Amino acid sequence: MNYNTKSRIAALVAVPALLFTAACGSDSDAQKADVAKVTGKFGAAPEISIPKDAEPADKTVIETVSEGDGATVKKGDFVRLDWTVEKWKGAESLGGTWTQQTPGAKGPRRQAVERVGQPSQQLPEKILNAVVDRKAGSRVLVQGTAGDLIGQTLNPQSGLTAEDSLVWVVDVVAAASVDPKAEAKGQQAPTAAGMPEVKAPSQAAATITVPKGEKAPTTLKEQVLIKGTGPKVQAGQGLIAQYTGVKWEDGKKFDSSWDHGGATAFQIGSGSVVEGWDKGLVGKNVGDRVLLVIPPSLGYGANPSSELAKNTLVFSVDILGTV
């Protein structure tokens, strides 16, 4: 449930599903082509140096700048990433996670949390796929034309042409393999008085029944229905979950991960999702099933253009893992 996440590359990409045509280069290609130089330690903002008076390689190049020692990323894995992108000509920065922290803001810096092989809100498909077979802790450079890396959905209002060369640097902060059909296991506790009832059939969206005659609470309400035994969720981690959400006012479902192929992931505790999720899920355990009742002030109340701005939101969330 990533409704509150802003698109980090909206200026470049018109929609998240991206198309490309050119073949991808290999690590060995970097030895034959003019490529940008990347310096700086993993975990800190990289410095990208464009060779003076040099022409960029005429094909896409993927290069492991530094190799980590974590789990090897496979297609279908969940990953947490830092990234930045620059335009070759003029060395113009076009965005990234390193600049997302609001000055003076507290808490973790926002990072990208994605499932490799699935459409991304932040990264072109070819950039995300470049982390496959890399180890967590690795820094990867991807260089190529906007036409190749972004494809037919290159936003014409970005000022870029298909021939413009771009340099991306991606840090694979963490990776995890979780079955997208996984769900919380264990005996579910009865819901507390005044709380919605949750029935969660296996491999399907939960049925959430709002109590009749009860006024919507004005503060966050939460209850752990199934107690997991995994580690506690920490702010800044990517949280992998199944969820179903309904509106308190009419009890109608408005979304569920089960309607989108199963488990999804998002960064928690960084303002990337609604505040009620950040407050209600940080500190819970992997394996928990959590019932959340979120008033508009902690939901979409601050976004009047949202269809859910005036609604109290009720969620059943299965915490499957972290990344």
Tab-separated table of C-alpha atoms in Angstrom:
chain	number	residue	atom	x	y	z
A	1	MET	CA	0.000	0.000	0.000
A	2	ASN	CA	2.179	2.740	-1.320
A	3	TYR	CA	-0.367	5.440	-2.109
A	4	ASN	CA	1.539	8.192	-0.355
A	5	THR	CA	4.822	7.537	-2.131
A	6	LYS	CA	5.671	10.329	-4.555
A	7	SER	CA	7.058	9.370	-7.932
A	8	ARG	CA	10.783	10.131	-7.772
A	9	ILE	CA	11.313	10.212	-11.479
A	10	ALA	CA	8.029	11.603	-12.735
A	11	ALA	CA	9.933	14.188	-14.735
A	12	LEU	CA	11.504	11.449	-16.808
A	13	VAL	CA	9.017	8.618	-16.980
A	14	ALA	CA	5.412	8.988	-18.034
A	15	VAL	CA	4.222	5.678	-16.524
A	16	PRO	CA	5.990	2.947	-14.503
A	17	ALA	CA	5.681	0.180	-17.110
A	18	LEU	CA	8.662	0.773	-19.397
A	19	LEU	CA	9.644	-0.591	-22.783
A	20	PHE	CA	13.081	-0.848	-24.347
A	21	THR	CA	14.575	-2.317	-27.491
A	22	ALA	CA	18.364	-2.268	-27.392
A	23	ALA	CA	20.422	-5.116	-26.005
A	24	CYS	CA	22.022	-4.712	-22.606
A	25	GLY	CA	25.801	-4.616	-22.264
A	26	SER	CA	27.855	-6.698	-19.864
A	27	ASP	CA	30.516	-5.851	-17.309
A	28	SER	CA	33.190	-6.500	-19.935
A	29	ASP	CA	31.692	-3.853	-22.233
A	30	ALA	CA	32.787	-1.186	-19.761
A	31	GLN	CA	36.429	-1.858	-20.706
A	32	LYS	CA	35.765	-0.912	-24.347
A	33	ALA	CA	33.610	2.165	-23.952
A	34	ASP	CA	33.703	5.668	-22.522
A	35	VAL	CA	31.870	5.391	-19.226
A	36	ALA	CA	31.455	7.635	-16.241
A	37	LYS	CA	33.685	7.142	-13.213
A	38	VAL	CA	32.009	6.544	-9.859
A	39	THR	CA	33.773	7.230	-6.568
A	40	GLY	CA	32.689	7.222	-2.947
A	41	LYS	CA	31.876	4.482	-0.475
A	42	PHE	CA	28.813	2.291	-0.610
A	43	GLY	CA	26.165	3.703	1.689
A	44	ALA	CA	27.121	7.312	0.947
A	45	ALA	CA	26.079	9.465	-1.995
A	46	PRO	CA	28.250	8.549	-4.987
A	47	GLU	CA	30.253	11.053	-6.992
A	48	ILE	CA	29.877	10.687	-10.752
A	49	SER	CA	32.632	12.055	-12.973
A	50	ILE	CA	31.997	12.404	-16.709
A	51	PRO	CA	35.185	12.052	-18.813
A	52	LYS	CA	36.123	15.454	-20.203
A	53	ASP	CA	35.478	15.883	-23.935
A	54	ALA	CA	34.538	12.207	-24.186
A	55	GLU	CA	31.629	10.713	-26.052
A	56	PRO	CA	29.453	8.222	-24.156
A	57	ALA	CA	29.371	4.581	-25.141
A	58	ASP	CA	26.984	3.877	-27.981
A	59	LYS	CA	25.391	0.934	-26.176
A	60	THR	CA	24.138	0.276	-22.681
A	61	VAL	CA	26.852	-0.594	-20.172
A	62	ILE	CA	26.317	-2.285	-16.808
A	63	GLU	CA	29.277	-2.282	-14.425
A	64	THR	CA	29.694	-3.481	-10.843
A	65	VAL	CA	31.467	-0.553	-9.190
A	66	SER	CA	31.962	-2.402	-5.905
A	67	GLU	CA	30.763	-5.843	-4.852
A	68	GLY	CA	28.993	-6.588	-1.607
A	69	ASP	CA	28.909	-9.806	0.365
A	70	GLY	CA	25.191	-10.153	0.984
A	71	ALA	CA	22.524	-12.338	-0.593
A	72	THR	CA	22.543	-12.604	-4.380
A	73	VAL	CA	19.517	-10.894	-5.904
A	74	LYS	CA	17.232	-13.084	-7.992
A	75	LYS	CA	14.293	-12.084	-10.142
A	76	GLY	CA	11.236	-11.911	-7.918
A	77	ASP	CA	13.233	-10.878	-4.832
A	78	PHE	CA	12.375	-7.802	-2.811
A	79	VAL	CA	15.122	-5.174	-2.642
A	80	ARG	CA	15.805	-1.879	-0.910
A	81	LEU	CA	17.847	0.498	-3.028
A	82	ASP	CA	19.509	3.886	-3.156
A	83	TRP	CA	19.912	5.444	-6.576
A	84	THR	CA	20.915	8.573	-8.423
A	85	VAL	CA	20.842	9.540	-12.097
A	86	GLU	CA	22.755	12.190	-14.057
A	87	LYS	CA	22.674	13.403	-17.612
A	88	TRP	CA	25.994	12.864	-19.419
A	89	LYS	CA	25.901	16.210	-21.179
A	90	GLY	CA	26.377	18.896	-18.567
A	91	ALA	CA	26.554	16.356	-15.726
A	92	GLU	CA	23.085	17.477	-14.676
A	93	SER	CA	21.538	15.654	-11.720
A	94	LEU	CA	18.051	14.353	-12.477
A	95	GLY	CA	17.147	13.052	-9.024
A	96	GLY	CA	17.521	10.105	-6.726
A	97	THR	CA	17.066	8.888	-3.177
A	98	TRP	CA	20.062	10.757	-1.813
A	99	THR	CA	18.267	14.080	-2.180
A	100	GLN	CA	14.858	13.009	-0.869
A	101	GLN	CA	15.392	13.897	2.768
A	102	THR	CA	13.586	17.123	3.663
A	103	PRO	CA	15.990	19.562	5.347
A	104	GLY	CA	15.573	19.299	9.104
A	105	ALA	CA	13.415	16.187	8.849
A	106	LYS	CA	13.902	13.401	11.371
A	107	GLY	CA	13.816	9.703	10.722
A	108	PRO	CA	15.181	7.496	7.958
A	109	ARG	CA	15.875	8.840	4.501
A	110	ARG	CA	13.463	7.575	1.860
A	111	GLN	CA	14.745	4.734	-0.289
A	112	ALA	CA	13.259	2.670	-3.084
A	113	VAL	CA	11.681	-0.648	-2.078
A	114	GLU	CA	10.842	-2.818	-5.060
A	115	ARG	CA	10.174	-6.352	-6.211
A	116	VAL	CA	12.546	-7.197	-9.055
A	117	GLY	CA	10.636	-8.086	-12.192
A	118	GLN	CA	7.559	-6.055	-11.238
A	119	PRO	CA	6.635	-2.520	-12.400
A	120	SER	CA	8.346	0.146	-10.312
A	121	GLN	CA	7.154	3.582	-9.229
A	122	GLN	CA	10.685	4.929	-9.206
A	123	LEU	CA	12.950	3.065	-11.586
A	124	PRO	CA	12.853	2.073	-15.247
A	125	GLU	CA	12.579	-1.668	-15.743
A	126	LYS	CA	16.070	-2.014	-17.177
A	127	ILE	CA	17.623	-0.167	-14.226
A	128	LEU	CA	15.825	-2.346	-11.689
A	129	ASN	CA	16.722	-5.526	-13.562
A	130	ALA	CA	20.406	-4.514	-13.492
A	131	VAL	CA	20.597	-5.613	-9.836
A	132	VAL	CA	19.761	-9.234	-10.716
A	133	ASP	CA	22.705	-11.543	-9.887
A	134	ARG	CA	24.345	-8.750	-7.869
A	135	LYS	CA	24.907	-9.190	-4.150
A	136	ALA	CA	23.401	-7.003	-1.475
A	137	GLY	CA	25.997	-4.398	-0.580
A	138	SER	CA	26.959	-3.867	-4.234
A	139	ARG	CA	27.074	-0.592	-6.136
A	140	VAL	CA	26.096	-0.823	-9.801
A	141	LEU	CA	26.549	1.661	-12.643
A	142	VAL	CA	24.151	1.608	-15.602
A	143	GLN	CA	24.875	3.910	-18.514
A	144	GLY	CA	22.933	4.249	-21.743
A	145	THR	CA	20.605	6.409	-23.761
A	146	ALA	CA	17.257	7.550	-22.430
A	147	GLY	CA	15.649	5.775	-25.359
A	148	ASP	CA	17.166	2.470	-24.304
A	149	LEU	CA	16.914	2.771	-20.532
A	150	ILE	CA	13.507	4.459	-20.307
A	151	GLY	CA	12.052	3.519	-23.655
A	152	GLN	CA	8.807	4.499	-25.291
A	153	THR	CA	7.427	6.006	-22.084
A	154	LEU	CA	10.096	8.703	-21.861
A	155	ASN	CA	8.180	11.775	-20.747
A	156	PRO	CA	8.335	14.357	-23.584
A	157	GLN	CA	8.030	17.138	-20.984
A	158	SER	CA	11.279	16.080	-19.292
A	159	GLY	CA	13.389	17.935	-21.824
A	160	LEU	CA	15.284	14.745	-22.642
A	161	THR	CA	15.549	13.149	-26.040
A	162	ALA	CA	15.904	9.439	-26.726
A	163	GLU	CA	19.544	10.108	-27.721
A	164	ASP	CA	20.541	11.741	-24.420
A	165	SER	CA	22.892	9.563	-22.399
A	166	LEU	CA	22.116	8.931	-18.738
A	167	VAL	CA	24.261	7.575	-15.910
A	168	TRP	CA	22.572	5.711	-13.056
A	169	VAL	CA	24.258	4.505	-9.888
A	170	VAL	CA	22.286	1.999	-7.796
A	171	ASP	CA	23.221	0.719	-4.328
A	172	VAL	CA	21.670	-2.627	-3.384
A	173	VAL	CA	21.114	-1.927	0.313
A	174	ALA	CA	19.276	-5.161	1.119
A	175	ALA	CA	17.547	-8.091	-0.561
A	176	ALA	CA	15.098	-10.759	0.592
A	177	SER	CA	13.261	-13.661	-0.966
A	178	VAL	CA	9.647	-14.008	0.211
A	179	ASP	CA	6.899	-16.111	-1.348
A	180	PRO	CA	4.366	-13.623	-2.765
A	181	LYS	CA	1.581	-15.991	-1.686
A	182	ALA	CA	2.770	-16.198	1.927
A	183	GLU	CA	0.463	-15.212	4.788
A	184	ALA	CA	0.526	-14.992	8.580
A	185	LYS	CA	0.140	-18.345	10.317
A	186	GLY	CA	-1.337	-19.111	13.723
A	187	GLN	CA	-4.488	-18.879	15.789
A	188	GLN	CA	-6.183	-15.538	15.277
A	189	ALA	CA	-7.378	-13.725	18.384
A	190	PRO	CA	-10.927	-12.322	18.556
A	191	THR	CA	-11.091	-8.630	17.773
A	192	ALA	CA	-11.512	-6.276	20.702
A	193	ALA	CA	-14.830	-4.611	21.496
A	194	GLY	CA	-15.611	-1.824	19.061
A	195	MET	CA	-13.026	-3.029	16.547
A	196	PRO	CA	-13.865	-4.425	13.103
A	197	GLU	CA	-14.077	-8.190	12.649
A	198	VAL	CA	-11.507	-9.822	10.372
A	199	LYS	CA	-11.942	-13.101	8.529
A	200	ALA	CA	-8.883	-13.990	6.468
A	201	PRO	CA	-9.391	-16.969	4.152
A	202	SER	CA	-6.197	-18.512	2.843
A	203	GLN	CA	-4.875	-17.063	-0.426
A	204	ALA	CA	-7.570	-14.385	-0.639
A	205	ALA	CA	-8.356	-10.867	0.500
A	206	ALA	CA	-9.574	-10.590	4.082
A	207	THR	CA	-13.220	-9.855	4.799
A	208	ILE	CA	-13.402	-6.939	7.238
A	209	THR	CA	-16.726	-6.126	8.894
A	210	VAL	CA	-17.124	-2.724	10.520
A	211	PRO	CA	-19.219	-2.853	13.731
A	212	LYS	CA	-22.694	-1.440	13.249
A	213	GLY	CA	-23.613	1.602	15.251
A	214	GLU	CA	-20.016	2.382	16.224
A	215	LYS	CA	-18.616	5.809	15.476
A	216	ALA	CA	-15.283	5.921	13.685
A	217	PRO	CA	-12.444	6.504	16.151
A	218	THR	CA	-10.559	9.781	15.919
A	219	THR	CA	-7.240	8.284	16.981
A	220	LEU	CA	-5.209	5.362	15.672
A	221	LYS	CA	-6.473	1.978	16.889
A	222	GLU	CA	-4.449	-1.195	16.500
A	223	GLN	CA	-4.564	-4.833	17.538
A	224	VAL	CA	-2.243	-7.761	16.870
A	225	LEU	CA	-4.530	-10.600	15.807
A	226	ILE	CA	-1.797	-13.187	15.183
A	227	LYS	CA	1.448	-12.888	17.116
A	228	GLY	CA	4.529	-13.595	15.035
A	229	THR	CA	7.901	-14.757	16.299
A	230	GLY	CA	10.150	-12.943	13.846
A	231	PRO	CA	12.326	-9.871	14.396
A	232	LYS	CA	10.840	-6.477	15.099
A	233	VAL	CA	10.196	-4.131	12.194
A	234	GLN	CA	12.527	-1.143	12.284
A	235	ALA	CA	11.959	2.301	10.811
A	236	GLY	CA	13.683	2.612	7.458
A	237	GLN	CA	13.349	-1.053	6.549
A	238	GLY	CA	11.338	-2.289	3.635
A	239	LEU	CA	8.284	-4.126	4.987
A	240	ILE	CA	6.927	-7.049	2.940
A	241	ALA	CA	3.232	-7.646	3.547
A	242	GLN	CA	-0.175	-8.874	2.499
A	243	TYR	CA	-2.932	-6.376	3.218
A	244	THR	CA	-6.600	-5.627	2.702
A	245	GLY	CA	-8.175	-2.222	3.261
A	246	VAL	CA	-11.811	-1.151	3.641
A	247	LYS	CA	-13.547	2.134	4.418
A	248	TRP	CA	-15.109	2.408	7.860
A	249	GLU	CA	-17.976	4.495	6.487
A	250	ASP	CA	-19.423	1.848	4.151
A	251	GLY	CA	-17.297	-1.233	4.775
A	252	LYS	CA	-16.316	-1.450	1.114
A	253	LYS	CA	-12.919	-2.815	0.139
A	254	PHE	CA	-10.797	-0.296	-1.745
A	255	ASP	CA	-7.610	-2.309	-2.148
A	256	SER	CA	-5.828	-5.564	-1.352
A	257	SER	CA	-2.425	-6.987	-2.177
A	258	TRP	CA	-4.228	-10.202	-3.167
A	259	ASP	CA	-5.810	-8.260	-6.028
A	260	HIS	CA	-2.337	-7.381	-7.368
A	261	GLY	CA	-0.516	-10.699	-7.384
A	262	GLY	CA	0.216	-11.084	-3.686
A	263	ALA	CA	2.799	-9.677	-1.301
A	264	THR	CA	3.983	-6.129	-1.779
A	265	ALA	CA	6.714	-4.086	-0.131
A	266	PHE	CA	7.196	-0.494	0.944
A	267	GLN	CA	9.549	1.452	3.161
A	268	ILE	CA	8.184	1.914	6.665
A	269	GLY	CA	8.839	4.723	9.113
A	270	SER	CA	10.050	7.203	6.508
A	271	GLY	CA	6.844	8.925	5.405
A	272	SER	CA	6.645	6.797	2.276
A	273	VAL	CA	3.203	5.503	3.276
A	274	VAL	CA	0.334	6.982	5.288
A	275	GLU	CA	1.289	8.004	8.801
A	276	GLY	CA	-1.048	5.447	10.343
A	277	TRP	CA	1.020	2.660	8.804
A	278	ASP	CA	4.281	4.172	10.011
A	279	LYS	CA	2.919	4.555	13.542
A	280	GLY	CA	1.106	1.225	13.632
A	281	LEU	CA	3.606	-1.152	12.041
A	282	VAL	CA	7.050	-0.029	13.202
A	283	GLY	CA	7.931	-2.188	16.206
A	284	LYS	CA	5.630	-5.053	15.254
A	285	ASN	CA	7.079	-8.505	14.577
A	286	VAL	CA	7.535	-10.410	11.359
A	287	GLY	CA	4.727	-12.958	11.342
A	288	ASP	CA	2.196	-10.618	12.966
A	289	ARG	CA	-1.286	-10.030	11.601
A	290	VAL	CA	-2.171	-6.472	12.568
A	291	LEU	CA	-5.558	-4.755	12.517
A	292	LEU	CA	-5.298	-0.988	12.020
A	293	VAL	CA	-8.050	1.637	12.171
A	294	ILE	CA	-6.657	4.901	10.801
A	295	PRO	CA	-8.483	8.262	11.071
A	296	PRO	CA	-8.243	10.702	8.145
A	297	SER	CA	-5.647	12.790	9.995
A	298	LEU	CA	-3.255	9.820	9.828
A	299	GLY	CA	-4.488	8.646	6.428
A	300	TYR	CA	-5.156	10.802	3.392
A	301	GLY	CA	-6.708	13.788	5.143
A	302	ALA	CA	-3.788	15.995	4.176
A	303	ASN	CA	-4.365	15.188	0.506
A	304	PRO	CA	-7.779	16.623	-0.437
A	305	SER	CA	-7.480	15.303	-3.991
A	306	SER	CA	-7.485	11.698	-2.716
A	307	GLU	CA	-10.729	9.767	-2.970
A	308	LEU	CA	-10.025	8.535	0.552
A	309	ALA	CA	-9.257	11.934	2.107
A	310	LYS	CA	-12.358	11.911	4.342
A	311	ASN	CA	-12.424	8.205	5.116
A	312	THR	CA	-11.367	6.289	8.195
A	313	LEU	CA	-9.362	3.366	6.868
A	314	VAL	CA	-9.387	-0.172	8.231
A	315	PHE	CA	-6.546	-2.549	7.328
A	316	SER	CA	-5.636	-6.133	8.030
A	317	VAL	CA	-1.882	-6.466	7.461
A	318	ASP	CA	0.175	-9.679	7.478
A	319	ILE	CA	3.867	-8.857	8.051
A	320	LEU	CA	5.807	-11.413	6.008
A	321	GLY	CA	9.331	-10.084	6.205
A	322	THR	CA	11.654	-7.102	5.958
A	323	VAL	CA	14.317	-6.032	3.519
